[in-house]
Amino acid sequence: MAGLKRTVLLVAVLGFAWPAASQPASHRVRPNVLVVTIDTLRVDALSGYGASRPTTPHLDALMAGGVRFDQARTVEPLTTPALASMLTSLYPHEHGATRNGLRMRPGLESLPKVLARHGWATAAVVGNW
């Protein structure tokens, strides 16, 4: 089942991002993939989601040019387990980061690893756990 979850995640990400296979490799342009997560921010505080004043103009610009989700769920209301699950498509008991401050088990497949393997340059800017 975990393999299926990873496949669904990969298809969801690369399905919109991967160029048509019929194009020659020299003409393919890899689109930017930017995953933005913000801890403890209510959606009704974002102007892009209907806040009455322009509170988040830079995030609004990102959303206007990308994919914006209207509904989201989490497997765990703690930052580390939730982010690890988002990047691996695994439940916390499967990736091992079951609470804040714990690392994932080594060697697990993750979205950044998949993207890097397919030629994307990857990086993370982290200001939390």
Coordinates of C-alpha atoms in Angstrom, one line a residue:
M1 CA 0.0 0.0 0.0
A2 CA 2.9 2.4 0.7
G3 CA 4.2 1.9 -2.8
L4 CA 0.8 2.9 -4.2
K5 CA 0.7 6.1 -2.0
R6 CA 4.2 7.0 -3.3
T7 CA 3.1 6.4 -6.9
V8 CA 0.0 8.7 -6.4
L9 CA 2.2 11.4 -4.9
L10 CA 4.7 11.1 -7.7
V11 CA 2.0 11.2 -10.4
A12 CA 0.3 14.2 -8.8
V13 CA 3.6 16.2 -8.7
L14 CA 5.2 15.1 -11.9
G15 CA 2.0 14.8 -13.8
F16 CA 1.6 18.6 -14.0
A17 CA 5.3 19.3 -14.0
W18 CA 6.9 16.9 -16.4
P19 CA 7.2 18.1 -20.1
A20 CA 5.7 16.2 -22.9
A21 CA 7.8 13.1 -23.8
S22 CA 7.5 13.9 -27.5
Q23 CA 9.7 17.0 -27.1
P24 CA 13.5 16.7 -27.7
A25 CA 15.5 16.7 -24.5
S26 CA 17.2 20.0 -25.6
H27 CA 13.8 21.8 -25.7
R28 CA 12.4 20.5 -22.4
V29 CA 12.0 23.1 -19.7
R30 CA 11.7 21.9 -16.2
P31 CA 9.2 24.0 -14.4
N32 CA 9.9 25.2 -10.9
V33 CA 8.3 23.2 -8.1
L34 CA 8.0 25.1 -4.9
V35 CA 6.4 23.6 -1.9
V36 CA 5.5 26.3 0.7
T37 CA 4.4 25.2 4.2
I38 CA 3.6 27.6 7.0
D39 CA 3.1 26.4 10.5
T40 CA 0.1 27.7 12.6
L41 CA -1.4 30.1 10.1
R42 CA -5.2 30.3 9.7
V43 CA -6.4 30.3 6.1
D44 CA -8.8 33.1 6.7
A45 CA -5.8 35.4 7.5
L46 CA -4.6 35.1 3.9
S47 CA -5.9 37.6 1.4
G48 CA -5.6 35.0 -1.4
Y49 CA -8.3 32.9 0.5
G50 CA -10.6 35.9 1.1
A51 CA -9.2 37.9 4.1
S52 CA -10.8 41.3 4.0
R53 CA -7.5 43.2 3.8
P54 CA -4.4 42.5 1.6
T55 CA -2.3 40.6 4.3
T56 CA -0.2 38.4 2.1
P57 CA 0.5 40.0 -1.3
H58 CA 3.6 37.8 -2.0
L59 CA 1.9 34.6 -1.2
D60 CA -1.1 35.8 -3.3
A61 CA 1.2 36.2 -6.3
L62 CA 2.7 32.7 -5.8
M63 CA -0.8 31.2 -5.6
A64 CA -2.0 33.1 -8.7
G65 CA 0.8 31.6 -10.8
G66 CA 0.7 28.1 -9.3
V67 CA -1.5 25.5 -7.7
R68 CA -3.6 26.4 -4.7
F69 CA -5.5 23.9 -2.7
D70 CA -8.9 24.8 -1.1
Q71 CA -8.9 21.8 1.2
A72 CA -6.2 20.0 3.1
R73 CA -5.9 17.3 5.7
T74 CA -3.1 16.2 7.9
V75 CA -2.3 12.8 9.4
E76 CA -0.9 14.4 12.5
P77 CA -1.3 17.9 14.1
L78 CA 2.5 18.1 14.9
T79 CA 4.9 19.8 12.5
T80 CA 7.6 17.2 12.0
P81 CA 5.4 14.2 11.6
A82 CA 3.0 16.1 9.3
L83 CA 5.8 17.4 7.0
A84 CA 7.6 14.0 6.9
S85 CA 4.3 12.4 5.9
M86 CA 3.7 15.0 3.2
L87 CA 7.1 14.5 1.7
T88 CA 7.1 10.7 1.9
S89 CA 3.4 9.7 1.6
L90 CA 3.9 7.5 4.7
Y91 CA 2.2 7.6 8.0
P92 CA 4.3 8.7 11.0
H93 CA 4.7 5.2 12.4
E94 CA 6.1 4.2 9.0
H95 CA 8.6 7.0 8.5
G96 CA 9.6 7.2 12.2
A97 CA 9.2 10.9 12.9
T98 CA 6.3 10.4 15.3
R99 CA 6.8 13.7 17.2
N100 CA 8.6 17.0 16.8
G101 CA 12.4 16.8 16.9
L102 CA 12.6 13.2 15.7
R103 CA 14.2 12.4 12.3
M104 CA 12.7 10.1 9.7
R105 CA 14.2 6.7 9.2
P106 CA 17.2 6.8 6.9
G107 CA 16.9 5.6 3.3
L108 CA 13.2 6.5 2.8
E109 CA 11.9 7.7 -0.6
S110 CA 10.8 11.3 -0.5
L111 CA 9.6 14.0 -2.9
P112 CA 12.9 15.9 -2.9
K113 CA 14.8 12.6 -3.7
V114 CA 12.4 11.8 -6.5
L115 CA 12.7 15.3 -8.0
A116 CA 16.5 15.2 -7.7
R117 CA 16.7 11.8 -9.4
H118 CA 14.7 13.3 -12.3
G119 CA 17.1 16.2 -12.7
W120 CA 15.7 18.9 -10.5
A121 CA 18.0 20.9 -8.2
T122 CA 16.5 20.7 -4.7
A123 CA 16.9 22.8 -1.6
A124 CA 15.1 23.5 1.6
V125 CA 14.8 26.6 3.7
V126 CA 13.7 25.6 7.2
G127 CA 12.8 27.8 10.2
N128 CA 11.3 25.1 12.4
W129 CA 12.1 21.6 13.7

